[in-house]
Amino acid sequence: MAREKNEVSAARRVKHGAAWTIFFTVLSIFWILPLLIVLMNSFKRKAYIFKAPFSLSYIPLSRGFDRWAAGISKTFVGLKNYANAIQKTDFFKCFGYSIFITVVSVLLIVLFCSMTAWYVVRVKSVLSTTIYVLCMFSMIVPFQMVMFTLSKFANILHLSNPVGITIVYLGFGAGLAVFMFTGFVKEIPIELEEAACIDGCTPVQCFFRVIMPVMKPEIITVSILDAMWIWNDFLLPYLVLDIKKYRTIPIAVQFLKQSHGQIDWGAMMAVLVLAIIPIVIFYMAVQKYIIEGVVAGAVKG
């Protein structure tokens, strides 16, 4: 009797597992479908992006395979949209600015916020508590409340350049980063630091040689979250940067609009694909650390 119950229970688990697998497979298809549509339309002529945005040919397959195949040959233009987009947006220059701003901003956020979190956890004082409260407060302040003031002060302080905007990103990214790093540092045994100090390490050496290597999963998680945010951000660079001289990729996409609201949709789709590729590669390379880092930083402590 017990054996039969176990077999029935196992069969139910297999059935439920198969059902959940099918459900998440379908959900994944719907999730990735917009990206595939953008990729497909990036190779089409402008006119046919509107005629057949969700299919390979503007001629239905029901009208015959030959006519459908002929429609495909007329619909697609190969890499012409990509060449056009690179020329119109000065893509490689914009790409360089985006890479510089993203990499430098992420490095600043990781370095200074991890040090701040370590100080907040290990040093119990009014100052450390105040710093932590201010970081948490910055997370709940709507960006719309400060964006016009920010734009004005950025001009006054000469931050309207790729170097200056990294400081702005450090300020806006500090709240979440300190929160996540603080939760992780609380789980690091203080005995590791005490042993390092006995061996002759200074506080700075202790942080870089002991604490940072242990914080690797959390550092990668914060880096991924901030890199995706900064790389895709449009509003902050648009407000802070001198866009006549410096344009990131999201701003370059906006400038594909022509007079009277006309848009070169083929070039825009191509630029979007080119903008997605680097961040997807970065995400795929370090994705295994995301869940580990988020759980360690947000649940513990």
Coordinates of C-alpha atoms in Angstrom, one line a residue:
M1 CA 0.0 0.0 0.0
A2 CA 2.8 2.4 0.9
R3 CA 4.6 1.5 -2.2
E4 CA 1.6 2.3 -4.3
K5 CA 1.2 5.7 -2.6
N6 CA 4.8 6.5 -3.2
E7 CA 4.4 5.7 -6.9
V8 CA 1.3 7.8 -7.2
S9 CA 3.0 10.7 -5.4
A10 CA 6.1 10.4 -7.7
A11 CA 3.8 10.3 -10.8
R12 CA 2.1 13.5 -9.6
R13 CA 5.4 15.2 -9.0
V14 CA 6.6 14.3 -12.5
K15 CA 3.2 15.5 -14.0
H16 CA 3.4 18.8 -12.1
G17 CA 7.0 19.3 -13.1
A18 CA 6.2 18.7 -16.7
A19 CA 3.3 21.2 -16.5
W20 CA 5.6 23.9 -14.9
T21 CA 8.3 23.2 -17.6
I22 CA 5.8 23.8 -20.4
F23 CA 4.4 26.9 -18.7
F24 CA 7.8 28.5 -18.2
T25 CA 8.9 27.5 -21.7
V26 CA 5.9 29.3 -23.2
L27 CA 6.5 32.3 -20.9
S28 CA 10.1 32.4 -22.0
I29 CA 9.0 32.5 -25.7
F30 CA 6.7 35.4 -25.0
W31 CA 9.5 37.1 -23.1
I32 CA 12.1 36.8 -25.9
L33 CA 9.7 37.4 -28.8
P34 CA 10.0 41.2 -28.8
L35 CA 13.8 40.9 -29.1
L36 CA 13.5 38.5 -32.0
I37 CA 11.0 40.8 -33.7
V38 CA 13.5 43.7 -33.4
L39 CA 16.3 41.5 -34.7
M40 CA 14.2 40.4 -37.7
N41 CA 13.1 43.9 -38.6
S42 CA 16.6 45.3 -38.4
F43 CA 17.2 43.5 -41.7
K44 CA 14.1 44.7 -43.5
R45 CA 13.3 47.6 -45.8
K46 CA 11.6 50.5 -44.0
A47 CA 8.4 50.1 -46.0
Y48 CA 8.1 46.4 -45.1
I49 CA 8.7 46.9 -41.4
F50 CA 5.1 48.3 -41.3
K51 CA 3.6 45.9 -43.9
A52 CA 4.9 42.7 -42.2
P53 CA 6.4 43.5 -38.8
F54 CA 5.8 40.0 -37.3
S55 CA 6.6 37.8 -40.4
L56 CA 9.4 37.2 -42.8
S57 CA 7.4 38.1 -45.9
Y58 CA 4.7 40.6 -46.6
I59 CA 3.0 38.0 -48.8
P60 CA 1.2 35.3 -46.8
L61 CA 2.4 31.7 -47.3
S62 CA -1.1 30.7 -48.2
R63 CA -0.7 32.4 -51.6
G64 CA 2.0 30.0 -52.6
F65 CA 5.6 29.3 -51.6
D66 CA 7.1 30.9 -54.7
R67 CA 5.3 34.2 -54.1
W68 CA 6.1 34.0 -50.4
A69 CA 9.8 33.4 -51.1
A70 CA 9.8 36.3 -53.6
G71 CA 8.3 38.5 -50.9
I72 CA 11.2 37.6 -48.6
S73 CA 13.8 38.6 -51.2
K74 CA 12.1 42.0 -51.6
T75 CA 11.5 42.5 -47.8
F76 CA 15.1 42.1 -46.6
V77 CA 18.1 44.3 -47.4
G78 CA 20.8 42.5 -45.6
L79 CA 23.2 44.7 -43.6
K80 CA 22.3 47.9 -45.3
N81 CA 20.3 49.1 -42.2
Y82 CA 23.3 48.5 -40.0
A83 CA 25.7 50.4 -42.3
N84 CA 23.2 53.3 -42.5
A85 CA 22.7 53.3 -38.7
I86 CA 26.4 53.4 -38.0
Q87 CA 26.9 56.3 -40.4
K88 CA 23.9 58.3 -39.2
T89 CA 24.6 58.0 -35.5
D90 CA 28.4 58.0 -35.5
F91 CA 27.8 54.7 -33.7
F92 CA 31.4 53.9 -32.7
K93 CA 31.9 57.3 -31.1
C94 CA 28.7 56.9 -29.1
F95 CA 29.6 53.3 -28.3
G96 CA 32.9 54.5 -26.9
Y97 CA 31.2 57.1 -24.7
S98 CA 28.7 54.5 -23.5
I99 CA 31.4 52.0 -22.7
F100 CA 33.5 54.6 -20.8
I101 CA 30.6 55.9 -18.8
T102 CA 29.3 52.5 -17.9
V103 CA 32.6 50.9 -16.9
V104 CA 33.9 53.9 -14.9
S105 CA 30.6 54.4 -13.2
V106 CA 30.3 50.8 -12.2
L107 CA 33.9 50.7 -10.9
L108 CA 33.3 53.8 -8.8
I109 CA 30.0 52.4 -7.4
V110 CA 31.6 49.1 -6.5
L111 CA 34.7 50.5 -5.0
F112 CA 33.3 53.3 -2.9
C113 CA 30.0 51.6 -1.9
S114 CA 31.7 48.4 -0.8
M115 CA 34.1 50.5 1.4
T116 CA 31.1 52.5 2.7
A117 CA 29.2 49.3 3.6
W118 CA 32.2 47.8 5.4
Y119 CA 32.6 51.0 7.4
V120 CA 28.9 51.2 8.3
V121 CA 28.9 47.5 9.5
R122 CA 32.1 47.5 11.4
V123 CA 32.1 51.0 12.9
K124 CA 29.2 51.6 15.2
S125 CA 28.8 55.4 15.4
V126 CA 26.4 58.2 14.8
L127 CA 28.3 59.0 11.6
S128 CA 28.0 55.5 10.2
T129 CA 24.3 55.3 11.1
T130 CA 23.7 58.7 9.4
I131 CA 25.5 57.6 6.2
Y132 CA 23.4 54.4 6.0
V133 CA 20.1 56.2 6.6
L134 CA 21.0 58.8 3.9
C135 CA 21.8 56.0 1.5
M136 CA 18.5 54.3 2.2
F137 CA 16.7 57.7 1.9
S138 CA 18.2 58.3 -1.6
M139 CA 16.5 55.1 -2.8
I140 CA 13.0 56.5 -2.1
V141 CA 13.5 60.0 -3.5
P142 CA 11.8 60.2 -7.0
F143 CA 14.3 61.2 -9.7
Q144 CA 11.7 63.7 -11.1
M145 CA 12.1 65.8 -7.9
V146 CA 15.8 66.5 -8.5
M147 CA 16.3 66.2 -12.2
F148 CA 16.0 69.9 -13.1
T149 CA 18.1 71.0 -10.1
L150 CA 20.6 68.3 -11.0
S151 CA 20.9 69.5 -14.6
K152 CA 21.5 73.1 -13.4
F153 CA 24.2 72.1 -10.9
A154 CA 25.9 69.7 -13.4
N155 CA 26.5 72.7 -15.6
I156 CA 27.7 74.9 -12.7
L157 CA 30.1 72.2 -11.5
H158 CA 31.3 71.3 -15.1
L159 CA 30.0 67.8 -14.9
S160 CA 28.5 67.9 -18.4
N161 CA 31.1 65.5 -19.8
P162 CA 31.7 61.7 -19.7
V163 CA 34.0 62.0 -16.7
G164 CA 31.6 64.2 -14.7
I165 CA 28.5 62.1 -15.3
T166 CA 30.2 59.1 -13.7
I167 CA 30.2 61.1 -10.4
V168 CA 26.5 61.7 -10.8
Y169 CA 25.9 58.0 -11.4
L170 CA 27.9 57.2 -8.3
G171 CA 25.5 59.4 -6.3
F172 CA 22.4 57.8 -7.7
G173 CA 23.7 54.2 -7.5
A174 CA 25.0 54.4 -4.0
G175 CA 21.7 53.7 -2.2
L176 CA 21.0 50.3 -3.6
A177 CA 24.7 49.3 -3.7
V178 CA 25.3 50.2 -0.1
F179 CA 22.2 48.3 1.0
M180 CA 23.2 45.1 -0.8
F181 CA 26.9 45.3 0.3
T182 CA 25.8 46.0 3.9
G183 CA 23.8 42.8 4.0
F184 CA 26.7 40.8 2.7
V185 CA 29.3 42.3 5.0
K186 CA 27.2 41.4 8.0
E187 CA 27.7 37.7 7.2
I188 CA 31.5 37.9 6.9
P189 CA 33.1 36.7 10.1
I190 CA 35.1 39.4 11.9
E191 CA 37.7 36.8 12.8
L192 CA 39.0 37.0 9.3
E193 CA 39.8 40.7 9.7
E194 CA 41.3 40.2 13.2
A195 CA 43.6 37.4 11.8
A196 CA 44.7 39.8 9.0
C197 CA 45.4 42.6 11.5
I198 CA 47.5 40.2 13.6
D199 CA 49.5 39.3 10.5
G200 CA 50.3 43.0 10.1
C201 CA 47.6 44.2 7.6
T202 CA 46.5 47.8 7.8
P203 CA 42.8 48.5 7.5
V204 CA 43.2 49.3 3.8
Q205 CA 45.1 46.2 3.1
C206 CA 42.6 44.2 5.1
F207 CA 39.8 45.5 3.0
F208 CA 41.4 44.8 -0.4
R209 CA 43.1 41.5 0.5
V210 CA 40.5 39.9 2.7
I211 CA 37.1 41.6 2.4
M212 CA 36.8 42.3 -1.4
P213 CA 37.7 38.7 -2.5
V214 CA 35.0 37.4 -0.2
M215 CA 32.5 39.9 -1.6
K216 CA 33.1 38.7 -5.2
P217 CA 29.5 37.3 -5.7
E218 CA 27.9 40.5 -4.4
I219 CA 30.3 42.7 -6.4
I220 CA 29.4 40.9 -9.6
T221 CA 25.7 41.2 -8.8
V222 CA 25.9 44.9 -8.2
S223 CA 28.0 45.4 -11.3
I224 CA 25.4 43.6 -13.5
L225 CA 22.5 45.6 -12.1
D226 CA 24.2 48.9 -12.4
A227 CA 25.8 48.1 -15.8
M228 CA 22.3 47.3 -17.3
W229 CA 20.9 50.5 -15.7
I230 CA 23.6 52.8 -16.9
W231 CA 24.0 51.3 -20.3
N232 CA 20.3 51.7 -21.1
D233 CA 19.7 55.0 -19.4
F234 CA 18.5 57.8 -21.5
L235 CA 17.2 60.5 -19.2
L236 CA 20.2 61.2 -17.0
P237 CA 22.7 61.5 -19.8
Y238 CA 20.2 63.7 -21.8
L239 CA 19.9 66.1 -18.8
V240 CA 23.5 66.2 -17.7
L241 CA 25.7 65.7 -20.8
D242 CA 26.4 68.3 -23.5
I243 CA 24.7 66.3 -26.2
K244 CA 26.2 68.5 -28.9
K245 CA 29.5 66.9 -28.1
Y246 CA 28.8 63.7 -26.2
R247 CA 26.1 61.2 -27.0
T248 CA 25.5 57.8 -25.5
I249 CA 23.8 55.1 -27.6
P250 CA 20.3 55.7 -26.2
I251 CA 20.6 59.4 -27.1
A252 CA 21.9 58.5 -30.6
V253 CA 18.8 56.4 -31.1
Q254 CA 16.6 59.4 -30.3
F255 CA 18.5 61.5 -32.8
L256 CA 17.4 59.1 -35.6
K257 CA 14.2 61.0 -35.7
Q258 CA 14.1 63.2 -38.8
S259 CA 12.1 66.4 -39.5
H260 CA 8.4 66.3 -39.2
G261 CA 8.6 63.3 -36.8
Q262 CA 9.9 60.9 -39.5
I263 CA 11.9 58.0 -38.2
D264 CA 14.3 55.7 -40.1
W265 CA 12.9 52.5 -38.5
G266 CA 15.4 50.2 -40.2
A267 CA 18.3 52.1 -38.8
M268 CA 16.7 52.4 -35.4
M269 CA 16.1 48.6 -35.2
A270 CA 19.8 48.0 -36.2
V271 CA 21.1 50.4 -33.6
L272 CA 18.9 48.7 -30.9
V273 CA 20.4 45.3 -31.8
L274 CA 23.9 46.7 -31.7
A275 CA 23.2 48.3 -28.3
I276 CA 21.7 45.1 -26.9
I277 CA 24.6 42.8 -27.9
P278 CA 27.3 44.0 -25.4
I279 CA 25.1 44.0 -22.3
V280 CA 23.7 40.5 -23.2
I281 CA 27.2 39.1 -23.6
F282 CA 28.2 40.6 -20.2
Y283 CA 25.1 39.2 -18.6
M284 CA 25.6 35.7 -20.0
A285 CA 29.2 35.7 -18.9
V286 CA 28.4 36.4 -15.2
Q287 CA 24.7 35.3 -14.8
K288 CA 25.6 32.4 -12.4
Y289 CA 26.5 34.9 -9.7
I290 CA 23.2 36.9 -9.8
I291 CA 20.9 34.8 -7.6
E292 CA 23.8 34.0 -5.2
G293 CA 24.6 37.7 -4.8
V294 CA 21.1 38.9 -4.5
V295 CA 20.2 36.4 -1.8
A296 CA 23.4 37.0 0.1
G297 CA 23.0 40.7 0.1
A298 CA 19.2 41.2 0.5
V299 CA 18.1 38.2 2.6
K300 CA 21.0 37.8 5.1
G301 CA 21.5 40.4 7.7

